[in-house]
Amino acid sequence: MPISIRPATTADEDAMSRICLLTANVGTSAVDIVTFPKLPGHVYVEPYLRLQSAWAFLLVDDEKVVGYTVGAADTRAFEKDAEDRWWPPLRERYGKYLQDPADVKPGDLEYIKKVFSPRIAADATIAFASAHLHINILPEYQGKGYGRQLIGSAVRYLSGLEEGPKGVWLRINPKNTKAAAFYKRLGFKSFEGAPEEMIGLRFEDWVPK
């Protein structure tokens, strides 16, 4: 069966969170740096399956989920919904480890801090585009054009929304030079007022192939 792309559902949560874990350490596995393997997914996967304005697409190889892209068409609505509904129970669950970190690893603390202080997009970023995305693909499926296909699905979805965004942005790790080069080939670039780790794509600049 050929590799395909389809919308994600909450039934895909575990498979997506596993991919997030296996790519969370600057594109490599975070298995050895966290005690709680679901923490990366709590931050970067699960809210995109449950909250307002969010969307998600999967890369599937013979029914096996091997990659995904997630995001929100309206980042401000997503941030508010997350603050109201998503972060509070996680803070209650993990907050004790900030007070007594002896039983967790530094990687856990990094993600727990994100739960308590989630990143809020700067006004300059929202001025560029209301939409944002994340993408993760298992290493053995990288470099084969699937990342472009996944982002293409996101672009088509977002650009087809009524009164939808005119572009999309994402945050990259400056240390991940491979990823930076990939996004540049697709048409992503720095924009006015953006910090170093932010790059954006105007849909009119999309390079489909």
Tab-separated table of C-alpha atoms in Angstrom:
chain	number	residue	atom	x	y	z
A	1	MET	CA	0.000	0.000	0.000
A	2	PRO	CA	1.527	3.382	-0.969
A	3	ILE	CA	2.370	6.033	1.567
A	4	SER	CA	-0.541	8.395	2.039
A	5	ILE	CA	-1.633	11.477	3.974
A	6	ARG	CA	-4.869	11.714	5.911
A	7	PRO	CA	-6.426	13.882	8.640
A	8	ALA	CA	-5.592	12.811	12.183
A	9	THR	CA	-8.087	11.945	14.916
A	10	THR	CA	-7.767	11.451	18.666
A	11	ALA	CA	-7.342	7.718	17.969
A	12	ASP	CA	-3.921	8.568	16.501
A	13	GLU	CA	-2.722	10.318	19.651
A	14	ASP	CA	-0.424	7.561	20.953
A	15	ALA	CA	1.276	6.986	17.598
A	16	MET	CA	1.828	10.719	17.099
A	17	SER	CA	3.147	11.190	20.619
A	18	ARG	CA	5.609	8.360	20.064
A	19	ILE	CA	6.963	10.088	16.958
A	20	CYS	CA	7.204	13.328	18.921
A	21	LEU	CA	9.289	11.536	21.571
A	22	LEU	CA	11.569	9.958	18.975
A	23	THR	CA	12.326	13.332	17.361
A	24	ALA	CA	12.121	15.716	20.331
A	25	ASN	CA	15.855	16.059	21.003
A	26	VAL	CA	16.863	18.401	18.142
A	27	GLY	CA	15.440	15.900	15.653
A	28	THR	CA	16.671	12.807	17.498
A	29	SER	CA	15.222	10.570	20.202
A	30	ALA	CA	14.422	11.978	23.631
A	31	VAL	CA	13.784	8.547	25.157
A	32	ASP	CA	16.872	8.737	27.361
A	33	ILE	CA	16.402	12.316	28.544
A	34	VAL	CA	12.876	12.107	29.982
A	35	THR	CA	11.261	10.029	32.720
A	36	PHE	CA	7.756	10.662	31.390
A	37	PRO	CA	7.729	9.688	27.698
A	38	LYS	CA	4.373	11.373	27.052
A	39	LEU	CA	5.540	14.835	28.123
A	40	PRO	CA	6.715	15.998	24.664
A	41	GLY	CA	3.392	14.894	23.204
A	42	HIS	CA	1.455	16.696	25.932
A	43	VAL	CA	3.002	19.925	24.645
A	44	TYR	CA	3.393	19.428	20.908
A	45	VAL	CA	0.793	16.843	19.816
A	46	GLU	CA	-2.247	16.317	21.993
A	47	PRO	CA	-3.592	19.878	22.113
A	48	TYR	CA	-3.688	19.901	18.314
A	49	LEU	CA	-6.106	16.996	18.374
A	50	ARG	CA	-8.459	18.619	20.864
A	51	LEU	CA	-8.463	22.414	20.847
A	52	GLN	CA	-10.128	25.251	18.964
A	53	SER	CA	-8.698	26.201	15.578
A	54	ALA	CA	-6.328	23.203	15.556
A	55	TRP	CA	-5.786	20.736	12.734
A	56	ALA	CA	-3.527	17.735	12.078
A	57	PHE	CA	-2.470	15.565	9.127
A	58	LEU	CA	-0.676	12.224	9.206
A	59	LEU	CA	1.887	10.529	6.984
A	60	VAL	CA	0.915	6.856	6.888
A	61	ASP	CA	2.868	3.862	5.552
A	62	ASP	CA	0.602	0.822	5.255
A	63	GLU	CA	-1.505	1.972	8.235
A	64	LYS	CA	1.587	2.821	10.331
A	65	VAL	CA	1.829	6.487	11.307
A	66	VAL	CA	5.342	7.657	10.393
A	67	GLY	CA	4.984	11.438	10.492
A	68	TYR	CA	2.613	14.306	11.063
A	69	THR	CA	2.048	18.020	10.802
A	70	VAL	CA	-0.125	19.876	13.287
A	71	GLY	CA	-1.054	23.492	13.775
A	72	ALA	CA	-3.717	26.087	14.313
A	73	ALA	CA	-5.359	28.450	11.857
A	74	ASP	CA	-5.922	31.053	14.568
A	75	THR	CA	-3.001	30.975	16.986
A	76	ARG	CA	-4.522	33.453	19.446
A	77	ALA	CA	-7.714	31.363	19.713
A	78	PHE	CA	-5.587	28.259	20.181
A	79	GLU	CA	-3.501	29.913	22.916
A	80	LYS	CA	-6.615	31.013	24.808
A	81	ASP	CA	-8.268	27.621	24.513
A	82	ALA	CA	-5.091	25.908	25.728
A	83	GLU	CA	-4.834	28.240	28.708
A	84	ASP	CA	-8.467	27.677	29.595
A	85	ARG	CA	-8.719	23.925	29.053
A	86	TRP	CA	-5.440	22.188	28.282
A	87	TRP	CA	-2.674	23.423	30.578
A	88	PRO	CA	-4.533	23.489	33.953
A	89	PRO	CA	-4.879	19.697	34.430
A	90	LEU	CA	-1.293	19.150	33.284
A	91	ARG	CA	-0.088	21.748	35.766
A	92	GLU	CA	-1.935	19.949	38.520
A	93	ARG	CA	-0.424	16.630	37.437
A	94	TYR	CA	3.209	17.700	37.000
A	95	GLY	CA	3.565	20.771	39.218
A	96	LYS	CA	4.992	18.826	42.171
A	97	TYR	CA	8.095	18.000	40.133
A	98	LEU	CA	9.039	21.656	39.885
A	99	GLN	CA	9.072	21.793	43.675
A	100	ASP	CA	10.880	18.465	44.082
A	101	PRO	CA	12.780	17.579	40.887
A	102	ALA	CA	14.831	14.760	42.426
A	103	ASP	CA	12.804	12.015	40.728
A	104	VAL	CA	12.821	13.452	37.205
A	105	LYS	CA	15.390	14.166	34.525
A	106	PRO	CA	16.374	17.599	33.170
A	107	GLY	CA	14.419	16.841	29.998
A	108	ASP	CA	11.246	16.380	32.027
A	109	LEU	CA	11.757	19.740	33.700
A	110	GLU	CA	12.196	21.415	30.327
A	111	TYR	CA	8.764	20.238	29.202
A	112	ILE	CA	7.099	20.825	32.557
A	113	LYS	CA	8.281	24.428	32.401
A	114	LYS	CA	6.651	24.699	28.973
A	115	VAL	CA	3.384	23.512	30.533
A	116	PHE	CA	3.577	26.248	33.174
A	117	SER	CA	4.912	28.945	30.834
A	118	PRO	CA	3.715	28.077	27.316
A	119	ARG	CA	5.134	30.144	24.521
A	120	ILE	CA	2.886	32.969	23.400
A	121	ALA	CA	3.375	34.208	19.865
A	122	ALA	CA	4.706	37.751	19.568
A	123	ASP	CA	2.461	40.376	18.005
A	124	ALA	CA	4.888	40.697	15.094
A	125	THR	CA	4.488	36.986	14.412
A	126	ILE	CA	0.696	37.197	14.413
A	127	ALA	CA	0.922	40.258	12.171
A	128	PHE	CA	2.740	38.090	9.642
A	129	ALA	CA	0.166	35.273	9.843
A	130	SER	CA	-2.378	33.996	12.330
A	131	ALA	CA	-1.553	30.363	11.572
A	132	HIS	CA	1.313	28.210	12.827
A	133	LEU	CA	2.446	24.618	12.383
A	134	HIS	CA	4.786	21.898	13.631
A	135	ILE	CA	6.030	18.891	11.684
A	136	ASN	CA	7.733	15.647	12.719
A	137	ILE	CA	8.742	12.662	10.603
A	138	LEU	CA	10.566	9.524	11.675
A	139	PRO	CA	14.240	9.681	10.609
A	140	GLU	CA	13.999	6.780	8.163
A	141	TYR	CA	11.305	8.644	6.228
A	142	GLN	CA	13.135	11.965	6.065
A	143	GLY	CA	14.824	13.252	2.927
A	144	LYS	CA	12.338	11.535	0.619
A	145	GLY	CA	9.959	14.373	-0.134
A	146	TYR	CA	7.352	13.465	2.468
A	147	GLY	CA	7.924	16.591	4.522
A	148	ARG	CA	7.098	18.725	1.500
A	149	GLN	CA	3.943	16.672	0.941
A	150	LEU	CA	2.832	17.074	4.545
A	151	ILE	CA	3.355	20.818	4.537
A	152	GLY	CA	1.602	20.947	1.183
A	153	SER	CA	-1.448	19.379	2.820
A	154	ALA	CA	-1.337	22.054	5.508
A	155	VAL	CA	-0.975	24.852	2.961
A	156	ARG	CA	-3.902	23.602	0.908
A	157	TYR	CA	-6.068	23.243	4.009
A	158	LEU	CA	-5.245	26.672	5.425
A	159	SER	CA	-5.444	28.530	2.130
A	160	GLY	CA	-8.845	26.950	1.466
A	161	LEU	CA	-10.430	28.229	4.668
A	162	GLU	CA	-13.022	30.970	4.298
A	163	GLU	CA	-11.351	34.196	5.411
A	164	GLY	CA	-8.377	32.050	6.343
A	165	PRO	CA	-4.735	33.063	6.850
A	166	LYS	CA	-2.496	34.208	4.008
A	167	GLY	CA	0.512	32.420	5.407
A	168	VAL	CA	1.871	30.249	8.199
A	169	TRP	CA	4.865	30.349	10.524
A	170	LEU	CA	6.821	27.909	12.618
A	171	ARG	CA	9.587	27.832	15.191
A	172	ILE	CA	12.843	26.021	14.444
A	173	ASN	CA	15.799	25.134	16.621
A	174	PRO	CA	18.724	27.199	15.276
A	175	LYS	CA	20.959	24.196	15.993
A	176	ASN	CA	18.971	22.063	13.541
A	177	THR	CA	20.608	23.334	10.359
A	178	LYS	CA	19.215	20.440	8.320
A	179	ALA	CA	15.660	21.484	9.119
A	180	ALA	CA	16.413	25.153	8.432
A	181	ALA	CA	17.710	24.294	4.954
A	182	PHE	CA	14.624	22.167	4.265
A	183	TYR	CA	12.207	24.964	5.115
A	184	LYS	CA	14.180	27.476	3.083
A	185	ARG	CA	13.765	25.279	0.000
A	186	LEU	CA	9.994	25.365	0.521
A	187	GLY	CA	9.850	29.157	0.621
A	188	PHE	CA	9.992	29.829	4.371
A	189	LYS	CA	12.054	32.839	5.399
A	190	SER	CA	12.609	35.288	8.239
A	191	PHE	CA	10.134	38.126	8.519
A	192	GLU	CA	10.024	41.577	10.074
A	193	GLY	CA	10.086	41.573	13.862
A	194	ALA	CA	10.642	37.826	14.091
A	195	PRO	CA	13.182	36.331	16.505
A	196	GLU	CA	15.929	34.123	15.119
A	197	GLU	CA	14.010	30.890	15.557
A	198	MET	CA	10.872	32.048	13.711
A	199	ILE	CA	10.354	31.650	9.974
A	200	GLY	CA	7.244	32.101	7.885
A	201	LEU	CA	5.721	31.275	4.525
A	202	ARG	CA	3.382	33.414	2.491
A	203	PHE	CA	1.174	31.012	0.566
A	204	GLU	CA	1.928	32.906	-2.615
A	205	ASP	CA	5.582	31.932	-2.117
A	206	TRP	CA	4.911	28.223	-1.593
A	207	VAL	CA	7.239	25.985	-3.617
A	208	PRO	CA	5.259	22.756	-4.144
A	209	LYS	CA	8.057	20.822	-5.871
